Coordinates of C-alpha atoms and ligand atoms in Angstrom, one line a residue:
X10 CA 2.1 31.6 3.3
X11 CA 5.0 30.4 5.4
X12 CA 4.5 27.8 8.1
X13 CA 7.0 26.6 10.7
X14 CA 6.7 23.2 12.4
X15 CA 8.8 23.4 15.5
X16 CA 9.8 21.2 18.4
X17 CA 9.0 17.9 16.6
X18 CA 11.4 15.0 16.3
X19 CA 11.7 15.1 12.5
X20 CA 12.2 11.9 10.6
X21 CA 14.8 12.9 8.0
X22 CA 16.1 10.5 5.4
X23 CA 19.1 9.6 7.6
X24 CA 17.2 9.4 10.9
X25 CA 15.4 11.4 13.6
X26 CA 16.6 14.9 14.3
X27 CA 15.2 17.6 16.6
X28 CA 14.9 20.1 13.7
X29 CA 12.2 22.6 12.6
X30 CA 10.7 22.5 9.1
X31 CA 9.6 25.5 7.1
X32 CA 6.8 25.1 4.5
X33 CA 6.3 27.7 1.8
X34 CA 4.3 27.4 -1.5
X35 CA 3.2 23.8 -0.6
X36 CA 6.8 22.6 -0.4
X37 CA 9.5 22.1 2.2
X38 CA 11.4 25.4 2.0
X39 CA 14.0 24.9 4.7
X40 CA 15.0 22.5 7.4
X41 CA 16.5 23.7 10.7
X42 CA 16.2 27.4 9.9
X43 CA 18.0 29.9 12.1
X44 CA 16.2 31.9 14.7
X45 CA 14.1 34.9 13.9
X46 CA 12.4 33.6 10.7
X47 CA 9.2 35.5 10.0
X48 CA 6.3 33.1 9.6
X49 CA 2.5 33.3 9.1
X50 CA 1.8 30.1 11.1
X51 CA 3.6 28.2 13.7
X52 CA 2.8 24.6 14.6
X53 CA 4.2 23.7 18.0
X54 CA 4.7 20.0 17.7
X55 CA 6.3 19.4 21.2
X56 CA 6.2 15.7 22.0
X57 CA 5.4 14.6 18.4
X58 CA 7.3 13.0 15.6
X59 CA 7.1 14.6 12.1
X60 CA 7.0 12.0 9.3
X61 CA 6.7 12.3 5.6
X62 CA 3.1 11.4 4.6
X63 CA 2.5 7.8 4.0
X64 CA 2.4 6.6 0.3
X65 CA 0.1 3.7 0.1
X66 CA 0.8 2.0 -3.3
X67 CA -1.9 -0.6 -3.2
X68 CA -5.5 0.4 -2.5
X69 CA -8.9 -0.5 -4.1
X70 CA -11.3 2.5 -3.8
X71 CA -14.3 1.2 -5.8
X72 CA -15.1 4.3 -7.8
X73 CA -16.3 4.2 -10.4
X74 CA -18.9 1.4 -10.2
X75 CA -18.8 -0.1 -6.8
X76 CA -19.5 3.0 -4.7
X77 CA -21.8 1.3 -2.2
X78 CA -18.5 -0.1 -0.7
X79 CA -16.3 3.0 -0.9
X80 CA -15.7 6.1 -3.1
X81 CA -12.8 8.4 -3.7
X82 CA -14.1 11.0 -1.2
X83 CA -14.7 8.6 1.7
X84 CA -11.5 6.7 1.0
X85 CA -9.4 9.8 0.7
X86 CA -10.8 11.1 4.0
X87 CA -9.9 7.8 5.6
X88 CA -6.4 8.2 4.1
X89 CA -6.0 11.7 5.6
X90 CA -7.1 10.5 9.0
X91 CA -4.6 7.6 8.8
X92 CA -1.6 9.8 7.8
X93 CA -1.7 8.6 4.1
X94 CA -1.1 11.6 1.9
X95 CA -0.7 9.8 -1.5
X96 CA -2.5 6.7 -2.7
X97 CA -2.0 4.6 -5.8
X98 CA -5.2 2.9 -6.8
X99 CA -5.8 -0.4 -8.5
X100 CA -7.7 -0.9 -11.8
X101 CA -10.4 -3.4 -10.7
X102 CA -13.2 -0.9 -10.6
X103 CA -16.2 -1.0 -12.8
X104 CA -15.5 -0.3 -15.6
X105 CA -11.9 -1.5 -15.2
X106 CA -9.1 1.0 -15.7
X107 CA -7.7 -0.8 -18.8
X108 CA -7.6 2.0 -21.4
X109 CA -5.9 5.4 -21.5
X110 CA -9.4 6.9 -21.8
X111 CA -10.6 5.3 -18.6
X112 CA -7.4 6.2 -16.8
X113 CA -7.9 9.8 -17.7
X114 CA -11.6 9.6 -16.7
X115 CA -10.6 8.3 -13.3
X116 CA -8.0 11.1 -12.9
X117 CA -10.8 13.5 -13.8
X118 CA -13.1 11.9 -11.2
X119 CA -10.5 12.2 -8.5
X120 CA -9.6 15.8 -9.2
X121 CA -11.4 18.2 -6.8
X122 CA -12.7 15.3 -4.8
X123 CA -9.7 13.6 -3.2
X124 CA -8.5 15.0 0.2
X125 CA -5.1 13.5 -0.5
X126 CA -2.9 13.0 -3.6
X127 CA -3.8 10.3 -6.0
X128 CA -2.5 8.1 -8.8
X129 CA -4.0 5.2 -10.7
X130 CA -2.5 2.0 -12.2
X131 CA -3.5 0.9 -15.7
X132 CA -4.7 -2.7 -15.7
X133 CA -3.5 -5.4 -18.1
X134 CA -5.9 -7.5 -20.1
X135 CA -4.9 -10.4 -22.5
X136 CA -5.0 -7.9 -25.4
X137 CA -4.5 -4.3 -24.4
X138 CA -0.7 -3.9 -24.9
X139 CA -1.3 -0.8 -27.2
X140 CA -3.1 0.9 -24.2
X141 CA -0.4 -0.1 -21.8
X142 CA 2.2 1.3 -24.2
X143 CA 0.4 4.6 -24.6
X144 CA -0.4 5.2 -20.9
X145 CA 1.3 8.0 -19.1
X146 CA 0.3 9.8 -15.8
X147 CA 0.4 6.4 -14.1
X148 CA 2.7 4.6 -11.6
X149 CA 2.6 1.5 -13.8
X150 CA 0.8 -1.6 -15.0
X151 CA -1.1 -3.9 -12.8
X152 CA -1.5 -7.6 -13.8
X153 CA -3.9 -10.0 -12.0
X154 CA -1.9 -13.1 -12.8
X155 CA -4.5 -14.8 -10.5
X156 CA -8.0 -13.5 -10.3
X157 CA -9.3 -11.8 -7.3
X158 CA -12.2 -9.3 -6.9
X159 CA -13.5 -8.4 -10.4
X160 CA -12.8 -10.1 -13.7
X161 CA -9.3 -8.9 -14.5
X162 CA -7.0 -11.9 -15.3
X163 CA -4.0 -12.5 -17.5
X164 CA -2.7 -16.0 -16.9
X165 CA -1.9 -17.1 -20.4
X166 CA 1.9 -17.3 -20.9
X167 CA 1.9 -15.7 -24.4
X168 CA -0.1 -12.7 -23.2
X169 CA 2.2 -12.3 -20.2
X170 CA 5.3 -12.6 -22.4
X171 CA 3.9 -9.8 -24.7
X172 CA 3.2 -7.5 -21.8
X173 CA 6.7 -7.9 -20.3
X174 CA 8.3 -7.7 -23.7
X175 CA 6.5 -4.8 -25.3
X176 CA 5.8 -2.3 -22.5
X177 CA 8.2 -0.1 -20.5
X178 CA 6.2 1.1 -17.5
X179 CA 7.0 -0.6 -14.2
X180 CA 4.8 -3.7 -13.7
X181 CA 3.2 -5.0 -10.5
X182 CA 1.1 -8.1 -10.1
X183 CA -1.3 -10.1 -7.9
X184 CA 0.6 -13.3 -7.7
X185 CA -1.6 -16.4 -7.1
X186 CA -1.6 -19.1 -9.7
X187 CA -5.0 -19.4 -11.2
X188 CA -4.9 -23.1 -12.2
X189 CA -3.6 -24.1 -8.7
X190 CA -6.4 -22.1 -7.1
X191 CA -9.0 -23.7 -9.4
X192 CA -7.8 -27.2 -8.8
X193 CA -7.8 -26.7 -5.0
X194 CA -11.3 -25.1 -5.2
X195 CA -12.6 -28.1 -7.2
X196 CA -11.1 -30.5 -4.6
X197 CA -12.7 -28.5 -1.8
X198 CA -16.0 -27.8 -3.6
X199 CA -18.9 -27.5 -1.3
X200 CA -16.9 -26.2 1.7
X201 CA -18.3 -23.5 3.9
X202 CA -15.3 -23.4 6.2
X203 CA -13.5 -20.1 5.7
X204 CA -10.3 -21.7 6.8
X205 CA -10.4 -23.6 3.5
X206 CA -9.7 -20.2 1.8
X207 CA -6.1 -20.7 2.8
X208 CA -6.1 -24.3 1.5
X209 CA -7.6 -23.1 -1.9
X210 CA -5.3 -20.1 -2.2
X211 CA -2.4 -22.0 -0.7
X212 CA 1.3 -21.6 -0.4
X213 CA 1.9 -23.3 -3.8
X214 CA -0.5 -20.9 -5.6
X215 CA 1.5 -17.9 -4.3
X216 CA 4.9 -19.4 -4.9
X217 CA 4.1 -20.6 -8.5
X218 CA 2.8 -17.2 -9.6
X219 CA 5.6 -15.2 -7.9
X220 CA 8.2 -17.5 -9.4
X221 CA 6.6 -17.1 -12.8
X222 CA 6.5 -13.3 -12.6
X223 CA 10.1 -13.1 -11.4
X224 CA 11.2 -15.2 -14.3
X225 CA 9.3 -13.0 -16.8
X226 CA 10.9 -9.9 -15.3
X227 CA 14.4 -11.4 -15.4
X228 CA 14.1 -12.6 -19.0
X229 CA 12.6 -9.3 -20.2
X230 CA 14.8 -7.1 -18.0
X231 CA 11.6 -5.4 -16.7
X232 CA 11.0 -3.7 -13.5
X233 CA 8.6 -5.7 -11.3
X234 CA 7.0 -5.2 -7.9
X235 CA 5.6 -8.1 -6.1
X236 CA 2.4 -7.1 -4.3
X237 CA 1.2 -8.5 -0.9
X238 CA 3.8 -11.2 -0.4
X239 CA 2.2 -13.7 2.0
X240 CA 4.6 -16.7 2.3
X241 CA 8.1 -17.2 3.6
X242 CA 9.0 -19.1 0.4
X243 CA 8.3 -16.1 -1.7
X244 CA 10.7 -14.0 0.3
X245 CA 13.4 -16.5 -0.5
X246 CA 12.6 -16.2 -4.2
X247 CA 12.6 -12.4 -4.0
X248 CA 15.9 -12.5 -2.2
X249 CA 17.4 -14.5 -4.9
X250 CA 16.0 -12.3 -7.6
X251 CA 17.4 -9.1 -5.9
X252 CA 20.7 -10.8 -5.3
X253 CA 21.0 -11.8 -8.9
X254 CA 21.8 -8.1 -9.2
X255 CA 19.9 -6.4 -11.9
X256 CA 18.0 -4.0 -9.7
X257 CA 14.7 -4.8 -11.1
X258 CA 12.7 -6.4 -8.3
X259 CA 11.0 -4.9 -5.2
X260 CA 8.4 -6.5 -2.9
X261 CA 5.8 -5.6 -0.4
X262 CA 4.0 -6.9 2.7
X263 CA 0.6 -5.8 4.0
X264 CA -0.2 -5.3 7.7
X265 CA -2.8 -8.1 7.6
X266 CA -0.3 -10.7 6.4
X267 CA 2.2 -9.4 9.0
X268 CA -0.3 -9.4 11.9
X269 CA -2.9 -12.1 11.2
X270 CA -2.4 -15.8 10.5
X271 CA -4.7 -18.8 9.8
X272 CA -5.2 -19.0 13.6
X273 CA -7.3 -15.9 13.4
X274 CA -10.1 -17.5 11.3
X275 CA -11.7 -18.9 14.5
X276 CA -12.0 -15.4 15.9
X277 CA -12.6 -13.3 12.8
X278 CA -14.0 -15.7 10.2
X279 CA -14.7 -14.1 6.8
X280 CA -13.6 -10.7 8.0
X281 CA -10.1 -11.9 7.4
X282 CA -10.8 -13.6 4.2
X283 CA -8.5 -12.0 1.6
X284 CA -6.4 -12.7 -1.5
X285 CA -3.7 -13.8 -1.1
X286 CA -5.1 -15.7 1.8
X287 CA -3.7 -15.7 5.4
X288 CA -0.9 -18.1 6.0
X289 CA 0.8 -19.5 9.1
X290 CA 2.5 -17.7 12.0
X291 CA 5.8 -18.9 10.6
X292 CA 5.0 -17.0 7.4
X293 CA 4.3 -13.9 9.4
X294 CA 7.6 -14.3 11.1
X295 CA 9.4 -14.7 7.8
X296 CA 7.7 -11.6 6.3
X297 CA 8.9 -9.5 9.3
X298 CA 12.4 -11.0 8.8
X299 CA 12.3 -10.1 5.1
X300 CA 11.3 -6.6 5.8
X301 CA 13.9 -6.2 8.5
X302 CA 16.5 -7.5 6.1
X303 CA 15.5 -5.3 3.2
X304 CA 14.3 -8.2 1.1
X305 CA 10.9 -6.6 1.1
X306 CA 11.0 -2.9 0.9
X307 CA 7.4 -1.6 1.1
X308 CA 4.5 -1.9 3.5
X309 CA 1.1 -1.1 1.9
X310 CA -2.5 -2.0 2.7
X311 CA -4.3 -3.6 -0.2
X312 CA -7.3 -1.6 1.3
X313 CA -10.2 -3.6 -0.1
X314 CA -13.5 -2.4 1.4
X315 CA -16.6 -4.6 1.2
X316 CA -19.7 -3.9 3.3
X317 CA -20.2 -5.9 6.6
X318 CA -23.3 -7.4 5.1
X319 CA -21.3 -8.7 2.2
X320 CA -18.5 -9.9 4.4
X321 CA -20.9 -11.8 6.7
X322 CA -22.2 -14.0 4.0
X323 CA -21.3 -17.6 4.6
X324 CA -18.0 -18.7 2.9
X325 CA -17.5 -18.9 -0.1
X326 CA -20.2 -16.3 -0.9
X327 CA -18.3 -13.7 1.2
X328 CA -16.0 -11.4 -0.8
X329 CA -12.2 -11.2 -0.2
X330 CA -10.6 -8.1 1.2
X331 CA -10.5 -5.8 4.2
X332 CA -10.2 -2.1 4.8
X333 CA -6.9 -0.8 6.4
X334 CA -6.0 2.6 5.0
X335 CA -6.8 4.6 8.1
X336 CA -5.2 2.2 10.5
X337 CA -2.0 1.1 8.7
X338 CA 0.3 3.7 10.1
X339 CA -1.0 3.2 13.6
X340 CA -0.6 -0.5 13.3
X341 CA 3.0 -0.1 12.2
X342 CA 3.7 2.6 14.9
X343 CA 2.3 0.1 17.4
X344 CA 4.7 -2.6 15.9
X345 CA 7.6 -0.1 16.5
X346 CA 6.3 0.5 20.1
X347 CA 6.3 -3.3 20.6
X348 CA 9.9 -3.5 19.4
X349 CA 9.3 -5.4 16.2
X350 CA 10.9 -2.7 14.2
X351 CA 12.1 0.9 14.5
X352 CA 10.2 4.1 13.6
X353 CA 12.9 4.8 11.0
X354 CA 12.0 1.5 9.3
X355 CA 8.3 2.3 9.4
X356 CA 9.1 5.6 7.5
X357 CA 11.3 3.7 5.1
X358 CA 8.7 1.0 4.3
X359 CA 5.6 3.3 4.1
X360 CA 7.0 6.6 2.8
X361 CA 10.4 6.6 1.1
X362 CA 10.5 3.1 -0.4
X363 CA 7.1 3.2 -2.1
X364 CA 7.7 6.7 -3.4
X365 CA 11.0 5.6 -5.0
X366 CA 9.6 2.3 -6.2
X367 CA 7.0 4.2 -8.3
X368 CA 9.2 7.2 -9.2
X369 CA 6.9 9.6 -7.4
X370 CA 8.1 13.2 -7.7
X371 CA 8.4 15.1 -4.4
X372 CA 7.0 12.4 -2.1
X373 CA 8.2 10.1 0.6
X374 CA 11.0 12.2 2.2
X375 CA 11.4 15.3 4.4
X376 CA 13.9 17.3 2.4
X377 CA 14.2 20.7 1.0
X378 CA 12.1 21.0 -2.2
X379 CA 9.9 18.0 -1.4
X380 CA 6.1 18.5 -1.3
X381 CA 5.0 19.4 2.2
X382 CA 2.9 16.2 2.6
X383 CA 3.5 15.5 6.3
X384 CA 2.1 13.7 9.2
X385 CA 2.5 14.5 12.9
X386 CA 2.3 11.4 15.1
X387 CA 2.1 10.9 18.8
X388 CA 4.2 7.8 19.3
X389 CA 2.8 7.2 22.8
X390 CA -0.9 7.9 22.2
X391 CA -2.9 4.9 23.2
X392 CA -6.2 4.4 21.4
X393 CA -8.5 1.6 20.5
X394 CA -9.7 0.9 16.9
X395 CA -13.5 1.1 16.8
X396 CA -15.8 0.3 13.9
X397 CA -17.9 3.3 14.8
X398 CA -14.9 5.6 14.3
X399 CA -14.0 4.3 10.8
X400 CA -14.3 6.9 8.0
X401 CA -14.1 4.3 5.2
X402 CA -17.6 3.9 3.8
X403 CA -17.7 0.2 4.7
X404 CA -17.5 1.3 8.3
X405 CA -15.6 -1.6 9.9
X406 CA -12.1 -2.7 10.6
X407 CA -10.7 -6.2 11.3
X408 CA -8.8 -4.5 14.1
X409 CA -12.0 -3.4 15.9
X410 CA -11.3 -3.5 19.6
X411 CA -7.5 -3.5 19.3
X412 CA -5.6 -1.0 21.4
X413 CA -2.7 0.5 19.5
X414 CA 0.1 2.8 20.8
X415 CA 1.2 5.4 18.3
X416 CA -1.3 7.4 16.2
X417 CA -1.3 10.2 13.6
X418 CA -2.7 13.4 15.1
X419 CA -2.4 15.9 12.2
X420 CA -2.0 15.4 8.4
X421 CA -0.8 18.1 6.0
X422 CA -1.2 17.8 2.2
X423 CA 0.6 20.3 0.1
X424 CA 1.5 22.3 3.2
X425 CA -2.0 22.6 4.4
X426 CA -3.6 20.8 7.4
X427 CA -6.3 18.6 5.9
X428 CA -7.1 16.6 9.1
X429 CA -6.4 17.3 12.8
X430 CA -7.5 15.1 15.7
X431 CA -10.7 14.1 14.0
X432 CA -11.6 17.3 12.2
X433 CA -11.2 18.1 8.5
X434 CA -10.4 21.4 6.8
X435 CA -13.0 20.9 4.1
X436 CA -11.2 23.3 1.7
X437 CA -8.1 21.2 1.3
X438 CA -7.7 18.9 -1.7
X439 CA -4.9 16.6 -2.9
X440 CA -3.4 16.7 -6.4
X441 CA -2.5 14.3 -9.1
X442 CA 0.7 12.6 -8.3
X443 CA 3.5 12.9 -10.8
X444 CA 5.8 10.1 -11.9
X445 CA 9.2 10.4 -13.4
X446 CA 9.9 6.9 -14.6
X447 CA 13.3 7.9 -16.0
X448 CA 14.5 7.7 -12.4
X449 CA 14.5 4.0 -12.6
X450 CA 12.9 3.0 -9.3
X451 CA 14.0 2.0 -5.9
X452 CA 17.4 0.4 -6.6
X453 CA 18.4 3.0 -9.1
X454 CA 17.8 5.7 -6.5
X455 CA 20.0 4.1 -3.8
X456 CA 18.0 1.2 -2.4
X457 CA 18.3 1.2 1.3
X458 CA 20.8 4.0 1.3
X459 CA 22.4 4.6 4.6
X460 CA 19.8 2.7 6.5
X461 CA 21.7 -0.1 8.4
X462 CA 19.7 -3.2 7.2
X463 CA 21.2 -6.5 8.0
X464 CA 21.6 -9.3 5.4
X465 CA 18.8 -11.8 4.9
X466 CA 20.9 -14.7 6.1
X467 CA 22.1 -12.8 9.2
X468 CA 18.5 -11.9 10.1
X469 CA 17.5 -15.6 10.0
Ligands
DOR501 O1 -8.6 -9.7 -1.0 C1 -8.5 -9.0 -2.0 N1 -9.4 -8.1 -2.3 N2 -7.3 -9.0 -2.7 C2 -7.2 -8.3 -3.8 O2 -6.1 -8.3 -4.4 C3 -8.3 -7.5 -4.4 C4 -9.2 -7.1 -3.3 C5 -10.5 -6.4 -3.7 O3 -10.4 -5.6 -4.6 O4 -11.5 -6.7 -3.1

């Protein structure tokens, strides 16, 4: 089967080009072929942009164990509709993904069920280093240095030292300092004001845990990815860590921390309660600045579905987290439409950078030989996010009612159209993502490459 996608503006690694793409055997077989090529299927993408499929490296999909909120099928359908063709899922399911056996069981569960490609982190506990050392078929190790949803937590220094010293997989972490959060919670005990969530999980909590992790990574010469950075101060720390030159550190921002601030509690209440908490508008500005300067490299969602009934419980009985996987690309396309960034940066942050951060094979770029995981977007399509349209099982979005410009219209996984303008090809399935950790991650594979990012100072 040979497919030709023609007349799109194709987002190649070094920028947009008006070139056709040929797909064969699930891979990109040619770019800009000459005339007269015999094909089985032609997709006329006039007026559309062709992007690599989004790689979302931080999602919580709740299967096994919490499937009243979400499951791998509903979540992966939401991914397909959002232009996400590969997801990397976190270990705070029930049971937790903290042994090789459970990791393999999750991969088994996903196979044949997921509409897009999948991978799963292995979670750290205070005493599972042998499992972390034995794990393969995974992007890396997730540590909850501060607790969030679920019981995973490693905050004792000796346990953290052991994990960084004795394992080789890339490490990523939820960075909020547990003792700071507990002390703040004790001080504000009895509150039912959701705005206090940002006083409990405050700037200091994020900063202390991020500093601690960066120190561990530096001393143990270990690759480390900072998840969901929420404060300006952390971006300065990450900048220093990257500038210190060992090529070990990458960092990520989520759409909710870029687009919501503490000012949104009045309007959205517990719907925007998440960990790390929302911070100030100045923090949002500094996250954008850090992305634009290349200090943060990745944008991912932290998709964390809870039912509306759960979310509407009065604070602090309401759970933390929000769904985002089917709207993240549209939110970032809309940001490009508003002039906050370019389309090329969106592709870098959501496709190429996460793929290289986690050593994904064949993902994140439109180039010959890559997997044909692709998304066609209409950069001028105007549409409003509506709860009723959400495919995530939890059935709501904090962006309900928001009009966005720029939407995915067709998603291909392994060269086949899985979703097109609201309709699924029910026969298409994703595959297990492959990781080649010998590649050495984002910086070892060229960092920002030819993309003209400015320096952090100049962006200030
Ligand atoms: O708010 C959050 N919810 N942050 C996390 O890191 C975990 C997530 C969840 O799983 O609910």
